Coordinates of C-alpha atoms in Angstrom, one line a residue:
X1 CA 16.0 -12.3 46.3
X2 CA 16.0 -9.0 48.1
X3 CA 18.8 -7.8 45.9
X4 CA 16.8 -8.8 42.8
X5 CA 13.8 -6.9 44.1
X6 CA 15.8 -3.8 44.9
X7 CA 17.4 -4.0 41.4
X8 CA 14.0 -4.3 39.8
X9 CA 12.7 -1.4 41.7
X10 CA 15.7 0.8 40.7
X11 CA 15.3 -0.3 37.1
X12 CA 11.6 0.7 37.2
X13 CA 12.3 4.1 38.8
X14 CA 15.0 4.8 36.2
X15 CA 12.7 3.7 33.4
X16 CA 9.9 5.9 34.7
X17 CA 12.3 8.9 35.1
X18 CA 13.6 8.5 31.5
X19 CA 10.0 8.3 30.2
X20 CA 9.0 11.3 32.2
X21 CA 11.8 13.4 30.8
X22 CA 10.9 12.3 27.3
X23 CA 7.2 13.0 27.5
X24 CA 7.1 16.5 26.2
X25 CA 5.4 16.2 22.8
X26 CA 7.5 18.9 21.3
X27 CA 10.6 16.7 22.0
X28 CA 9.3 13.3 21.3
X29 CA 7.1 14.2 18.3
X30 CA 8.3 17.4 16.8
X31 CA 6.9 16.6 13.4
X32 CA 3.4 16.6 14.8
X33 CA 3.5 19.3 17.5
X34 CA 4.6 22.9 16.9
X35 CA 4.9 25.6 19.6
X36 CA 2.6 28.5 18.8
X37 CA 2.8 30.6 22.0
X38 CA 4.2 30.1 25.5
X39 CA 4.0 32.2 28.7
X40 CA 3.4 31.7 32.4
X41 CA -0.3 31.1 31.9
X42 CA -0.5 28.9 28.8
X43 CA 1.4 26.9 26.3
X44 CA -0.3 26.6 22.9
X45 CA 0.6 23.7 20.6
X46 CA -0.6 23.1 17.0
X47 CA -1.2 19.5 16.3
X48 CA -1.0 17.9 12.8
X49 CA -1.2 14.1 12.5
X50 CA -1.8 12.4 9.2
X51 CA -4.5 9.7 8.8
X52 CA -3.4 6.3 10.0
X53 CA -0.4 7.6 12.0
X54 CA 0.3 6.3 15.5
X55 CA 2.1 8.7 17.8
X56 CA 4.5 8.2 20.7
X57 CA 3.8 8.3 24.4
X58 CA 3.8 11.9 25.8
X59 CA 2.1 13.9 28.6
X60 CA 0.1 17.1 28.9
X61 CA -0.9 19.1 31.9
X62 CA -4.6 20.1 32.2
X63 CA -5.5 21.4 28.8
X64 CA -8.3 22.4 26.4
X65 CA -8.2 20.8 23.0
X66 CA -9.7 22.8 20.1
X67 CA -10.3 20.7 17.0
X68 CA -10.1 22.4 13.6
X69 CA -11.0 19.4 11.6
X70 CA -13.3 16.3 11.9
X71 CA -11.1 13.4 13.0
X72 CA -11.0 10.1 14.9
X73 CA -8.3 9.5 17.6
X74 CA -7.6 6.5 19.8
X75 CA -5.7 7.2 23.0
X76 CA -3.8 4.4 24.7
X77 CA -3.1 4.9 28.4
X78 CA 0.0 3.6 30.3
X79 CA -2.1 0.8 31.7
X80 CA -3.1 -0.4 28.2
X81 CA -6.6 0.9 28.3
X82 CA -7.9 2.8 25.3
X83 CA -10.3 5.6 24.7
X84 CA -11.7 6.5 21.3
X85 CA -12.7 10.1 20.5
X86 CA -14.7 11.5 17.6
X87 CA -13.4 15.1 17.3
X88 CA -15.9 17.2 15.5
X89 CA -14.8 20.1 13.4
X90 CA -14.6 23.4 15.4
X91 CA -15.2 21.6 18.7
X92 CA -13.6 21.7 22.1
X93 CA -12.9 19.2 24.9
X94 CA -11.3 19.6 28.3
X95 CA -8.5 17.1 29.0
X96 CA -7.1 16.5 32.5
X97 CA -3.4 16.0 32.9
X98 CA -2.1 12.6 31.9
X99 CA 0.1 10.4 29.7
X100 CA -1.2 8.8 26.5
X101 CA -0.2 7.4 23.1
X102 CA -2.4 8.8 20.4
X103 CA -3.3 7.2 17.0
X104 CA -5.2 8.8 14.2
X105 CA -7.7 6.1 13.4
X106 CA -9.7 8.1 10.9
X107 CA -9.3 9.0 7.2
X108 CA -8.6 12.7 7.7
X109 CA -5.7 14.6 9.3
X110 CA -5.9 15.7 12.9
X111 CA -5.7 19.5 13.0
X112 CA -6.0 20.9 16.4
X113 CA -4.7 23.4 19.0
X114 CA -3.9 22.2 22.5
X115 CA -4.1 25.0 25.1
X116 CA -2.1 23.8 28.1
X117 CA -2.6 25.6 31.4
X118 CA 0.5 26.7 33.3
X119 CA -0.9 27.6 36.8
X120 CA -0.4 25.1 39.6
X121 CA -4.1 25.3 40.5
X122 CA -7.3 26.6 38.9
X123 CA -7.9 30.3 39.2
X124 CA -11.0 31.8 40.8
X125 CA -12.1 34.3 38.2
X126 CA -15.8 34.3 37.1
X127 CA -16.1 33.4 33.4
X128 CA -18.7 35.3 31.3
X129 CA -22.1 33.7 30.6
X130 CA -22.6 36.4 27.9
X131 CA -20.7 39.3 26.2
X132 CA -22.1 42.5 24.7
X133 CA -22.1 42.4 20.9
X134 CA -21.2 38.7 20.9
X135 CA -23.2 35.4 20.9
X136 CA -21.7 32.6 22.9
X137 CA -22.1 28.8 22.5
X138 CA -20.3 26.7 25.2
X139 CA -18.2 23.9 23.6
X140 CA -16.5 22.5 26.7
X141 CA -15.9 23.4 30.4
X142 CA -13.6 22.1 33.0
X143 CA -12.2 23.2 36.4
X144 CA -9.7 25.6 34.9
X145 CA -11.4 27.0 31.8
X146 CA -14.3 27.2 29.4
X147 CA -14.2 27.0 25.6
X148 CA -16.9 28.7 23.6
X149 CA -17.7 29.5 20.0
X150 CA -18.2 33.2 19.7
X151 CA -19.8 35.2 16.9
X152 CA -18.9 38.9 17.0
X153 CA -21.7 41.1 15.6
X154 CA -20.9 43.5 12.7
X155 CA -20.9 46.4 15.2
X156 CA -18.9 44.5 17.9
X157 CA -16.3 46.8 19.6
X158 CA -14.4 46.9 22.9
X159 CA -13.0 50.5 23.5
X160 CA -9.4 51.2 24.3
X161 CA -8.6 50.3 27.9
X162 CA -11.0 47.4 28.1
X163 CA -9.8 44.7 30.6
X164 CA -11.1 41.3 31.8
X165 CA -10.4 39.5 35.1
X166 CA -9.7 36.3 33.3
X167 CA -7.1 35.1 30.7
X168 CA -8.4 34.3 27.2
X169 CA -7.0 32.6 24.1
X170 CA -8.7 33.9 20.9
X171 CA -8.6 31.4 18.0
X172 CA -9.7 32.4 14.5
X173 CA -12.0 30.0 12.6
X174 CA -11.2 31.6 9.2
X175 CA -10.0 34.7 7.5
X176 CA -11.5 37.6 9.5
X177 CA -11.5 41.4 9.5
X178 CA -11.1 42.0 13.2
X179 CA -8.8 44.6 14.8
X180 CA -7.2 43.6 18.2
X181 CA -4.7 45.7 19.9
X182 CA -3.1 44.7 23.3
X183 CA -1.7 47.3 25.7
X184 CA -1.4 50.0 23.0
X185 CA 0.7 47.8 20.7
X186 CA 0.0 47.7 16.9
X187 CA -3.2 45.9 16.2
X188 CA -3.5 42.5 14.7
X189 CA -5.8 43.0 11.7
X190 CA -5.1 39.9 9.5
X191 CA -6.4 36.5 10.8
X192 CA -6.1 33.1 9.3
X193 CA -7.8 29.9 10.4
X194 CA -6.1 28.6 13.6
X195 CA -4.4 31.9 14.5
X196 CA -4.3 32.2 18.3
X197 CA -3.7 35.3 20.4
X198 CA -3.4 35.4 24.2
X199 CA -5.1 38.2 26.1
X200 CA -4.0 38.3 29.7
X201 CA -6.2 39.2 32.6
X202 CA -6.0 42.9 33.4
X203 CA -4.2 43.7 30.1
X204 CA -5.9 46.8 28.5
X205 CA -6.9 46.1 24.9
X206 CA -9.1 47.3 22.1
X207 CA -11.1 45.2 19.7
X208 CA -13.4 46.0 16.7
X209 CA -15.1 44.1 14.0
X210 CA -13.9 46.0 10.9
X211 CA -15.5 43.8 8.2
X212 CA -19.1 44.8 8.5
X213 CA -20.3 41.1 8.9
X214 CA -20.3 38.6 11.7
X215 CA -17.0 37.0 12.6
X216 CA -16.5 33.6 14.2
X217 CA -13.9 32.7 16.8
X218 CA -13.4 30.1 19.5
X219 CA -12.4 31.6 22.8
X220 CA -10.8 29.7 25.7
X221 CA -11.6 31.7 28.8
X222 CA -9.3 30.7 31.7
X223 CA -10.2 31.2 35.4

C-alpha cells in the first residue's frame, strides 16, 4: 500500500512537472500567441483566437490584458472552476499569475495584447494621476501596474531628454501621427493599431504629436 501511495505521488509530481514545462503559451499554442517584445521588465504577447475555439492549458505571470476587440472568453482553472469574461473593445484588465484553459465563447475573434511583468515583486514607483497635454482614463489597476486610455492633445510634446521613474508600454489604438524617439535613436513615426513600444524607466526620450489632431493610445504604466 505504501509503495502504491509513493508511486502515485511520484506520478503526480512528474505529471505536474511536465505540465509546468509545457505551460508557456508560446510553446503550447503558437498559432494563437505571438511574441511582440521581451526584455527583463516585460514580455508582450499578441493573442488571436477565432470564435468558438478552445485553447490549451497554459500559465502567465502577473499581467495586464489589453483587449483590441469585443469578445467573450471562458477560463477554466485547474480545479475545474470556470470564469466568464466579457472583454470590451479597447479595455484593460489586471490578471494575477495563474494557470487556465481559455475558450472563445463569443462570435468574434479575440484580439488582445498580454503584457506580462518580469520583476519578482511589484516596484515602488508612483504612477501618474495626470500628464501634461494628455487626458487619462484609468481602465485597470493592480499591484504592479495601471492601464489607462490616453488622448494626446494636438500640441502634446515631451522634449528631448524627458524621463519617467516608471516603465511604460505604449499601445496604439489606430493609425497615428506621433513621433517617439528613445535614447536618441531614430523616431517611430508610423503606428498601426496594436503596435506596442516599451519605454523603460529613466530612459531619455522625445515625443510629439505631429498630426495636428488628438491621438488615442492605451498606456500600461508599471511601478
